[in-house]
Amino acid sequence: MSARGRVAAQEQAHSLLVEGTRVDLILRRSARRSFALQVDHRGARVAVPLRTPLDEIERFIHSHGRWLLDRLQARTAVRAAPAMDIVDGATLPLFGCPLTLRLHPGRSVRWQLDGAREELMLPTAVDTQRALVRALQARALAWYHGRVEECCHRLALPVPPVRLSNARTRWGSCSVRSGIRLHWRLVHLRPALIDYVVAHEVAHLLEMNHSPRFWAVVERLYPGWREARAQLREATATLPVLTCAVGSARGAREH
C-alpha cells in the first residue's frame, strides 16, 4: 500500500479483567499482520491488525494473561522499591546468601571470605556504586554461563552466547541470532530460582513460543518450574535496588 493510501494507526485506552485483576492498557490498531503484547515504563500495550474484533483481541490478551500480570507486577515492584545506600557494613543478597559490603581507600575491588560469610571490598577512590554493579555483573555472568551450558548439554544442544541484560520487564530472553540474555539482578536470588529462568530460556532454543511443547521442555529441565515461577514473582519485590543504573556489559557483560 502506498504511503498516501495507508490508514493511520489508531490508539485507545481499554480495560479488562485478567484472572480477576483489572488491567488498563493501550489498544493500538494499525496496518500490521500480527498481534503483539508488551509492558514497558508506559504500562501495558497491545498492537493488533486494524479491523480485528474486540473479542478476538481480548482472547489474545487472556491467552497471555499470566505473562501480562507477571510483567505488570514486576514493573510495580521495581518502581516501589527504595534505592539502597552503599555504606560500609551494608548487606545485600548474593545467590540468596548475605553479602557484606566493605569500603576501603584505593581503587581495587576484592572478594574475600570472613569465616563462612562473603565480603566485597569496594574502593572509595572511584565510583563505588558503579564498582559494585560491575562486580555483581561479573559474578552473575560466570554463574549464568555455567548453568546454561549444563542445560544445553542435557538437551544435546550447542551452547549459545550468554550475555547480561538490564531489561525493564524481562528476566531473560532468547534469540537464535544473539543467544541468551539473563538479567544481572537475578544474581541476588537463590540458585534454584535462577535455574528456573535459565531452563526457561534454554527451552526457547527448541521452542520459540510458550506452547505445550515448550513447557514440556521446561519440565524436562526443571520439574518444579510452576512453584519456582510463583516464588520468582514474590522475590521480585525483595531485590535491592542500587542507585547506580549500569547497562548490560557485553562479553564481560523468562520471558
PDB file of C-alpha atoms in Angstrom:
ATOM      1  CA  MET A   1       0.000   0.000   0.000  1.00  0.00           C
ATOM      2  CA  SER A   2       1.304   3.454  -0.839  1.00  0.00           C
ATOM      3  CA  ALA A   3       2.032   5.972   1.883  1.00  0.00           C
ATOM      4  CA  ARG A   4      -0.908   8.056   0.611  1.00  0.00           C
ATOM      5  CA  GLY A   5      -3.354   5.147   0.915  1.00  0.00           C
ATOM      6  CA  ARG A   6      -2.098   3.783   4.222  1.00  0.00           C
ATOM      7  CA  VAL A   7      -4.576   4.067   7.104  1.00  0.00           C
ATOM      8  CA  ALA A   8      -3.233   5.894  10.161  1.00  0.00           C
ATOM      9  CA  ALA A   9      -2.764   3.890  13.360  1.00  0.00           C
ATOM     10  CA  GLN A  10      -5.483   4.250  15.979  1.00  0.00           C
ATOM     11  CA  GLU A  11      -4.891   4.155  19.739  1.00  0.00           C
ATOM     12  CA  GLN A  12      -7.413   3.983  22.560  1.00  0.00           C
ATOM     13  CA  ALA A  13      -7.494   3.147  26.252  1.00  0.00           C
ATOM     14  CA  HIS A  14      -9.035  -0.190  27.158  1.00  0.00           C
ATOM     15  CA  SER A  15      -9.658  -2.094  30.403  1.00  0.00           C
ATOM     16  CA  LEU A  16     -10.493  -5.721  31.125  1.00  0.00           C
ATOM     17  CA  LEU A  17     -10.297  -8.294  33.898  1.00  0.00           C
ATOM     18  CA  VAL A  18      -7.383 -10.730  33.623  1.00  0.00           C
ATOM     19  CA  GLU A  19      -7.564 -13.592  36.134  1.00  0.00           C
ATOM     20  CA  GLY A  20      -9.654 -11.354  38.371  1.00  0.00           C
ATOM     21  CA  THR A  21      -7.295  -8.365  38.132  1.00  0.00           C
ATOM     22  CA  ARG A  22      -8.292  -5.165  36.364  1.00  0.00           C
ATOM     23  CA  VAL A  23      -5.744  -4.304  33.685  1.00  0.00           C
ATOM     24  CA  ASP A  24      -5.639  -0.923  31.942  1.00  0.00           C
ATOM     25  CA  LEU A  25      -3.810  -0.881  28.641  1.00  0.00           C
ATOM     26  CA  ILE A  26      -3.450   0.966  25.360  1.00  0.00           C
ATOM     27  CA  LEU A  27      -5.005  -0.734  22.343  1.00  0.00           C
ATOM     28  CA  ARG A  28      -3.233   0.161  19.100  1.00  0.00           C
ATOM     29  CA  ARG A  29      -4.732  -0.775  15.741  1.00  0.00           C
ATOM     30  CA  SER A  30      -2.592  -0.389  12.633  1.00  0.00           C
ATOM     31  CA  ALA A  31      -1.857  -1.900   9.235  1.00  0.00           C
ATOM     32  CA  ARG A  32       0.063  -4.809  10.747  1.00  0.00           C
ATOM     33  CA  ARG A  33      -0.492  -8.540  10.334  1.00  0.00           C
ATOM     34  CA  SER A  34       0.311  -9.910  13.775  1.00  0.00           C
ATOM     35  CA  PHE A  35      -0.644  -9.399  17.420  1.00  0.00           C
ATOM     36  CA  ALA A  36       1.845  -8.073  19.977  1.00  0.00           C
ATOM     37  CA  LEU A  37       1.612  -7.528  23.725  1.00  0.00           C
ATOM     38  CA  GLN A  38       4.212  -5.600  25.693  1.00  0.00           C
ATOM     39  CA  VAL A  39       4.821  -3.980  29.067  1.00  0.00           C
ATOM     40  CA  ASP A  40       7.282  -1.123  29.449  1.00  0.00           C
ATOM     41  CA  HIS A  41       7.680   2.052  31.513  1.00  0.00           C
ATOM     42  CA  ARG A  42       4.439   3.375  29.998  1.00  0.00           C
ATOM     43  CA  GLY A  43       2.380   0.352  31.056  1.00  0.00           C
ATOM     44  CA  ALA A  44       0.700  -2.395  29.030  1.00  0.00           C
ATOM     45  CA  ARG A  45       0.090  -2.079  25.280  1.00  0.00           C
ATOM     46  CA  VAL A  46      -1.445  -4.422  22.725  1.00  0.00           C
ATOM     47  CA  ALA A  47      -0.923  -3.919  18.984  1.00  0.00           C
ATOM     48  CA  VAL A  48      -3.298  -5.622  16.541  1.00  0.00           C
ATOM     49  CA  PRO A  49      -4.317  -5.531  12.867  1.00  0.00           C
ATOM     50  CA  LEU A  50      -6.627  -2.643  12.036  1.00  0.00           C
ATOM     51  CA  ARG A  51     -10.012  -4.389  11.805  1.00  0.00           C
ATOM     52  CA  THR A  52      -9.577  -7.046  14.487  1.00  0.00           C
ATOM     53  CA  PRO A  53     -12.800  -7.562  16.523  1.00  0.00           C
ATOM     54  CA  LEU A  54     -12.546  -6.644  20.202  1.00  0.00           C
ATOM     55  CA  ASP A  55     -13.495 -10.124  21.421  1.00  0.00           C
ATOM     56  CA  GLU A  56     -10.595 -11.598  19.428  1.00  0.00           C
ATOM     57  CA  ILE A  57      -8.213  -9.044  20.943  1.00  0.00           C
ATOM     58  CA  GLU A  58      -9.378  -9.880  24.453  1.00  0.00           C
ATOM     59  CA  ARG A  59      -8.957 -13.617  23.789  1.00  0.00           C
ATOM     60  CA  PHE A  60      -5.387 -12.906  22.762  1.00  0.00           C
ATOM     61  CA  ILE A  61      -4.754 -10.899  25.942  1.00  0.00           C
ATOM     62  CA  HIS A  62      -6.292 -13.605  28.146  1.00  0.00           C
ATOM     63  CA  SER A  63      -4.154 -16.262  26.452  1.00  0.00           C
ATOM     64  CA  HIS A  64      -1.119 -14.348  27.731  1.00  0.00           C
ATOM     65  CA  GLY A  65      -2.771 -13.312  30.992  1.00  0.00           C
ATOM     66  CA  ARG A  66      -0.255 -14.781  33.436  1.00  0.00           C
ATOM     67  CA  TRP A  67       2.657 -13.334  31.468  1.00  0.00           C
ATOM     68  CA  LEU A  68       0.967  -9.923  31.457  1.00  0.00           C
ATOM     69  CA  LEU A  69       0.248  -9.920  35.199  1.00  0.00           C
ATOM     70  CA  ASP A  70       3.785 -11.059  35.990  1.00  0.00           C
ATOM     71  CA  ARG A  71       5.285  -8.195  33.980  1.00  0.00           C
ATOM     72  CA  LEU A  72       2.972  -5.611  35.494  1.00  0.00           C
ATOM     73  CA  GLN A  73       3.743  -6.859  38.992  1.00  0.00           C
ATOM     74  CA  ALA A  74       7.496  -6.754  38.322  1.00  0.00           C
ATOM     75  CA  ARG A  75       7.191  -3.216  36.943  1.00  0.00           C
ATOM     76  CA  THR A  76       5.307  -2.043  40.044  1.00  0.00           C
ATOM     77  CA  ALA A  77       7.767  -3.721  42.417  1.00  0.00           C
ATOM     78  CA  VAL A  78      10.788  -2.133  40.762  1.00  0.00           C
ATOM     79  CA  ARG A  79       9.208   1.320  40.871  1.00  0.00           C
ATOM     80  CA  ALA A  80       8.217   0.946  44.544  1.00  0.00           C
ATOM     81  CA  ALA A  81      11.469  -0.479  45.908  1.00  0.00           C
ATOM     82  CA  PRO A  82      13.707   2.081  47.657  1.00  0.00           C
ATOM     83  CA  ALA A  83      17.243   2.583  46.442  1.00  0.00           C
ATOM     84  CA  MET A  84      19.964   1.016  48.566  1.00  0.00           C
ATOM     85  CA  ASP A  85      22.661   3.189  50.143  1.00  0.00           C
ATOM     86  CA  ILE A  86      26.184   1.866  49.594  1.00  0.00           C
ATOM     87  CA  VAL A  87      27.806   2.203  53.043  1.00  0.00           C
ATOM     88  CA  ASP A  88      30.375   0.203  54.957  1.00  0.00           C
ATOM     89  CA  GLY A  89      28.766  -2.865  56.543  1.00  0.00           C
ATOM     90  CA  ALA A  90      25.671  -2.813  54.312  1.00  0.00           C
ATOM     91  CA  THR A  91      24.410  -6.220  53.229  1.00  0.00           C
ATOM     92  CA  LEU A  92      22.626  -7.491  50.158  1.00  0.00           C
ATOM     93  CA  PRO A  93      21.819 -10.986  48.914  1.00  0.00           C
ATOM     94  CA  LEU A  94      24.199 -12.812  46.582  1.00  0.00           C
ATOM     95  CA  PHE A  95      22.836 -16.127  45.293  1.00  0.00           C
ATOM     96  CA  GLY A  96      20.425 -15.996  48.227  1.00  0.00           C
ATOM     97  CA  CYS A  97      23.124 -15.575  50.896  1.00  0.00           C
ATOM     98  CA  PRO A  98      24.144 -12.354  52.689  1.00  0.00           C
ATOM     99  CA  LEU A  99      26.993 -10.399  51.130  1.00  0.00           C
ATOM    100  CA  THR A 100      28.631  -7.735  53.291  1.00  0.00           C
ATOM    101  CA  LEU A 101      29.996  -4.605  51.648  1.00  0.00           C
ATOM    102  CA  ARG A 102      33.222  -3.131  52.969  1.00  0.00           C
ATOM    103  CA  LEU A 103      34.591   0.224  51.875  1.00  0.00           C
ATOM    104  CA  HIS A 104      38.327   0.846  51.678  1.00  0.00           C
ATOM    105  CA  PRO A 105      40.599   3.576  50.315  1.00  0.00           C
ATOM    106  CA  GLY A 106      42.095   2.715  46.970  1.00  0.00           C
ATOM    107  CA  ARG A 107      40.926   1.695  43.505  1.00  0.00           C
ATOM    108  CA  SER A 108      40.676  -2.116  43.580  1.00  0.00           C
ATOM    109  CA  VAL A 109      37.655  -4.387  44.037  1.00  0.00           C
ATOM    110  CA  ARG A 110      38.259  -7.574  46.013  1.00  0.00           C
ATOM    111  CA  TRP A 111      36.149 -10.541  47.084  1.00  0.00           C
ATOM    112  CA  GLN A 112      37.058 -12.189  50.383  1.00  0.00           C
ATOM    113  CA  LEU A 113      35.688 -14.585  52.986  1.00  0.00           C
ATOM    114  CA  ASP A 114      35.180 -13.671  56.650  1.00  0.00           C
ATOM    115  CA  GLY A 115      34.575 -17.089  58.134  1.00  0.00           C
ATOM    116  CA  ALA A 116      31.595 -18.504  56.254  1.00  0.00           C
ATOM    117  CA  ARG A 117      30.411 -15.057  55.191  1.00  0.00           C
ATOM    118  CA  GLU A 118      31.455 -13.464  51.913  1.00  0.00           C
ATOM    119  CA  GLU A 119      32.522  -9.836  51.719  1.00  0.00           C
ATOM    120  CA  LEU A 120      33.058  -7.470  48.813  1.00  0.00           C
ATOM    121  CA  MET A 121      35.758  -4.840  49.271  1.00  0.00           C
ATOM    122  CA  LEU A 122      34.797  -1.680  47.381  1.00  0.00           C
ATOM    123  CA  PRO A 123      37.151   1.221  46.712  1.00  0.00           C
ATOM    124  CA  THR A 124      36.208   4.739  47.736  1.00  0.00           C
ATOM    125  CA  ALA A 125      38.648   6.358  45.296  1.00  0.00           C
ATOM    126  CA  VAL A 126      36.360   5.519  42.347  1.00  0.00           C
ATOM    127  CA  ASP A 127      32.606   5.433  41.741  1.00  0.00           C
ATOM    128  CA  THR A 128      31.675   2.917  44.454  1.00  0.00           C
ATOM    129  CA  GLN A 129      28.205   2.183  43.157  1.00  0.00           C
ATOM    130  CA  ARG A 130      29.437   1.523  39.651  1.00  0.00           C
ATOM    131  CA  ALA A 131      32.183  -0.718  41.011  1.00  0.00           C
ATOM    132  CA  LEU A 132      29.592  -2.692  42.976  1.00  0.00           C
ATOM    133  CA  VAL A 133      27.331  -3.238  39.981  1.00  0.00           C
ATOM    134  CA  ARG A 134      30.210  -4.306  37.769  1.00  0.00           C
ATOM    135  CA  ALA A 135      31.460  -6.759  40.393  1.00  0.00           C
ATOM    136  CA  LEU A 136      27.996  -8.283  40.697  1.00  0.00           C
ATOM    137  CA  GLN A 137      27.660  -8.453  36.920  1.00  0.00           C
ATOM    138  CA  ALA A 138      30.945 -10.311  36.603  1.00  0.00           C
ATOM    139  CA  ARG A 139      29.831 -12.896  39.189  1.00  0.00           C
ATOM    140  CA  ALA A 140      26.460 -13.188  37.503  1.00  0.00           C
ATOM    141  CA  LEU A 141      27.836 -13.797  34.020  1.00  0.00           C
ATOM    142  CA  ALA A 142      30.208 -16.550  35.153  1.00  0.00           C
ATOM    143  CA  TRP A 143      27.400 -18.311  37.025  1.00  0.00           C
ATOM    144  CA  TYR A 144      24.828 -17.982  34.246  1.00  0.00           C
ATOM    145  CA  HIS A 145      27.164 -19.330  31.610  1.00  0.00           C
ATOM    146  CA  GLY A 146      27.805 -22.484  33.608  1.00  0.00           C
ATOM    147  CA  ARG A 147      24.094 -23.086  34.183  1.00  0.00           C
ATOM    148  CA  VAL A 148      23.197 -22.501  30.525  1.00  0.00           C
ATOM    149  CA  GLU A 149      25.962 -24.868  29.498  1.00  0.00           C
ATOM    150  CA  GLU A 150      24.632 -27.629  31.759  1.00  0.00           C
ATOM    151  CA  CYS A 151      21.050 -27.270  30.453  1.00  0.00           C
ATOM    152  CA  CYS A 152      22.240 -27.313  26.857  1.00  0.00           C
ATOM    153  CA  HIS A 153      24.247 -30.475  27.454  1.00  0.00           C
ATOM    154  CA  ARG A 154      21.139 -32.162  28.879  1.00  0.00           C
ATOM    155  CA  LEU A 155      19.247 -31.353  25.677  1.00  0.00           C
ATOM    156  CA  ALA A 156      22.222 -32.163  23.405  1.00  0.00           C
ATOM    157  CA  LEU A 157      22.267 -28.567  22.135  1.00  0.00           C
ATOM    158  CA  PRO A 158      25.243 -26.357  21.287  1.00  0.00           C
ATOM    159  CA  VAL A 159      25.855 -23.693  23.909  1.00  0.00           C
ATOM    160  CA  PRO A 160      24.796 -20.254  22.639  1.00  0.00           C
ATOM    161  CA  PRO A 161      26.412 -16.952  23.602  1.00  0.00           C
ATOM    162  CA  VAL A 162      25.352 -15.863  27.094  1.00  0.00           C
ATOM    163  CA  ARG A 163      25.157 -12.157  27.919  1.00  0.00           C
ATOM    164  CA  LEU A 164      23.724  -9.986  30.633  1.00  0.00           C
ATOM    165  CA  SER A 165      20.569  -7.931  30.366  1.00  0.00           C
ATOM    166  CA  ASN A 166      19.382  -4.791  32.098  1.00  0.00           C
ATOM    167  CA  ALA A 167      15.868  -5.003  30.646  1.00  0.00           C
ATOM    168  CA  ARG A 168      12.998  -3.270  32.415  1.00  0.00           C
ATOM    169  CA  THR A 169      10.438  -6.073  32.220  1.00  0.00           C
ATOM    170  CA  ARG A 170      12.144  -9.381  31.395  1.00  0.00           C
ATOM    171  CA  TRP A 171      14.323 -11.684  33.441  1.00  0.00           C
ATOM    172  CA  GLY A 172      15.633 -13.272  30.274  1.00  0.00           C
ATOM    173  CA  SER A 173      15.366 -13.534  26.528  1.00  0.00           C
ATOM    174  CA  CYS A 174      16.450 -15.945  23.834  1.00  0.00           C
ATOM    175  CA  SER A 175      17.301 -15.343  20.202  1.00  0.00           C
ATOM    176  CA  VAL A 176      18.627 -17.731  17.586  1.00  0.00           C
ATOM    177  CA  ARG A 177      20.951 -14.985  16.353  1.00  0.00           C
ATOM    178  CA  SER A 178      22.205 -13.368  19.574  1.00  0.00           C
ATOM    179  CA  GLY A 179      21.842 -16.204  22.080  1.00  0.00           C
ATOM    180  CA  ILE A 180      20.564 -15.983  25.657  1.00  0.00           C
ATOM    181  CA  ARG A 181      20.439 -12.855  27.793  1.00  0.00           C
ATOM    182  CA  LEU A 182      19.790 -13.042  31.536  1.00  0.00           C
ATOM    183  CA  HIS A 183      19.163 -10.097  33.838  1.00  0.00           C
ATOM    184  CA  TRP A 184      22.142  -9.381  36.064  1.00  0.00           C
ATOM    185  CA  ARG A 185      19.880  -8.712  39.080  1.00  0.00           C
ATOM    186  CA  LEU A 186      18.999 -12.408  39.182  1.00  0.00           C
ATOM    187  CA  VAL A 187      22.371 -12.753  40.932  1.00  0.00           C
ATOM    188  CA  HIS A 188      20.611 -11.784  44.179  1.00  0.00           C
ATOM    189  CA  LEU A 189      18.285 -14.812  44.062  1.00  0.00           C
ATOM    190  CA  ARG A 190      18.690 -18.361  45.291  1.00  0.00           C
ATOM    191  CA  PRO A 191      20.370 -20.578  42.661  1.00  0.00           C
ATOM    192  CA  ALA A 192      17.197 -22.663  42.359  1.00  0.00           C
ATOM    193  CA  LEU A 193      15.227 -19.645  41.120  1.00  0.00           C
ATOM    194  CA  ILE A 194      17.996 -18.594  38.734  1.00  0.00           C
ATOM    195  CA  ASP A 195      17.983 -22.133  37.346  1.00  0.00           C
ATOM    196  CA  TYR A 196      14.277 -21.834  36.538  1.00  0.00           C
ATOM    197  CA  VAL A 197      14.909 -18.711  34.429  1.00  0.00           C
ATOM    198  CA  VAL A 198      17.858 -20.443  32.743  1.00  0.00           C
ATOM    199  CA  ALA A 199      15.738 -23.516  31.970  1.00  0.00           C
ATOM    200  CA  HIS A 200      13.002 -21.273  30.572  1.00  0.00           C
ATOM    201  CA  GLU A 201      15.360 -19.517  28.168  1.00  0.00           C
ATOM    202  CA  VAL A 202      17.225 -22.672  27.119  1.00  0.00           C
ATOM    203  CA  ALA A 203      13.880 -24.311  26.328  1.00  0.00           C
ATOM    204  CA  HIS A 204      13.297 -21.484  23.833  1.00  0.00           C
ATOM    205  CA  LEU A 205      16.246 -22.799  21.821  1.00  0.00           C
ATOM    206  CA  LEU A 206      13.932 -25.664  20.852  1.00  0.00           C
ATOM    207  CA  GLU A 207      10.542 -23.929  21.005  1.00  0.00           C
ATOM    208  CA  MET A 208      10.363 -20.178  20.295  1.00  0.00           C
ATOM    209  CA  ASN A 209       6.900 -19.887  21.832  1.00  0.00           C
ATOM    210  CA  HIS A 210       5.008 -20.764  25.008  1.00  0.00           C
ATOM    211  CA  SER A 211       3.187 -23.767  23.582  1.00  0.00           C
ATOM    212  CA  PRO A 212       2.608 -27.062  25.440  1.00  0.00           C
ATOM    213  CA  ARG A 213       5.722 -28.389  23.678  1.00  0.00           C
ATOM    214  CA  PHE A 214       7.740 -25.542  25.155  1.00  0.00           C
ATOM    215  CA  TRP A 215       6.532 -26.210  28.696  1.00  0.00           C
ATOM    216  CA  ALA A 216       7.286 -29.911  28.204  1.00  0.00           C
ATOM    217  CA  VAL A 217      10.924 -28.976  27.536  1.00  0.00           C
ATOM    218  CA  VAL A 218      10.955 -26.764  30.641  1.00  0.00           C
ATOM    219  CA  GLU A 219       9.537 -29.712  32.597  1.00  0.00           C
ATOM    220  CA  ARG A 220      12.432 -31.899  31.453  1.00  0.00           C
ATOM    221  CA  LEU A 221      14.956 -29.353  32.629  1.00  0.00           C
ATOM    222  CA  TYR A 222      13.172 -28.117  35.749  1.00  0.00           C
ATOM    223  CA  PRO A 223      10.309 -30.324  37.012  1.00  0.00           C
ATOM    224  CA  GLY A 224       9.347 -27.839  39.758  1.00  0.00           C
ATOM    225  CA  TRP A 225       9.006 -24.880  37.404  1.00  0.00           C
ATOM    226  CA  ARG A 226       5.454 -23.943  38.471  1.00  0.00           C
ATOM    227  CA  GLU A 227       6.441 -23.413  42.093  1.00  0.00           C
ATOM    228  CA  ALA A 228       9.648 -21.651  41.070  1.00  0.00           C
ATOM    229  CA  ARG A 229       7.725 -19.272  38.808  1.00  0.00           C
ATOM    230  CA  ALA A 230       5.437 -18.316  41.698  1.00  0.00           C
ATOM    231  CA  GLN A 231       8.407 -17.826  44.038  1.00  0.00           C
ATOM    232  CA  LEU A 232      10.155 -15.691  41.434  1.00  0.00           C
ATOM    233  CA  ARG A 233       7.173 -13.336  41.314  1.00  0.00           C
ATOM    234  CA  GLU A 234       7.258 -12.981  45.110  1.00  0.00           C
ATOM    235  CA  ALA A 235      11.027 -12.463  45.214  1.00  0.00           C
ATOM    236  CA  THR A 236      10.904  -9.589  42.739  1.00  0.00           C
ATOM    237  CA  ALA A 237       9.749  -7.106  45.387  1.00  0.00           C
ATOM    238  CA  THR A 238      12.583  -8.063  47.758  1.00  0.00           C
ATOM    239  CA  LEU A 239      15.534  -7.404  45.445  1.00  0.00           C
ATOM    240  CA  PRO A 240      17.797  -4.482  46.340  1.00  0.00           C
ATOM    241  CA  VAL A 241      17.712  -1.502  44.008  1.00  0.00           C
ATOM    242  CA  LEU A 242      21.077   0.164  43.561  1.00  0.00           C
ATOM    243  CA  THR A 243      21.177   3.876  42.885  1.00  0.00           C
ATOM    244  CA  CYS A 244      23.632   3.345  40.026  1.00  0.00           C
ATOM    245  CA  ALA A 245      21.976   2.260  36.782  1.00  0.00           C
ATOM    246  CA  VAL A 246      24.558   0.443  34.711  1.00  0.00           C
ATOM    247  CA  GLY A 247      23.664  -1.047  31.347  1.00  0.00           C
ATOM    248  CA  SER A 248      24.388  -4.559  30.214  1.00  0.00           C
ATOM    249  CA  ALA A 249      28.056  -5.407  29.951  1.00  0.00           C
ATOM    250  CA  ARG A 250      28.829  -7.074  26.669  1.00  0.00           C
ATOM    251  CA  GLY A 251      31.117 -10.042  26.873  1.00  0.00           C
ATOM    252  CA  ALA A 252      32.050  -9.350  30.479  1.00  0.00           C
ATOM    253  CA  ARG A 253      28.548  -8.326  30.033  1.00  0.00           C
ATOM    254  CA  GLU A 254      11.564 -15.573  31.475  1.00  0.00           C
ATOM    255  CA  HIS A 255      10.152 -14.044  29.190  1.00  0.00           C
TER     256      HIS A 255
END
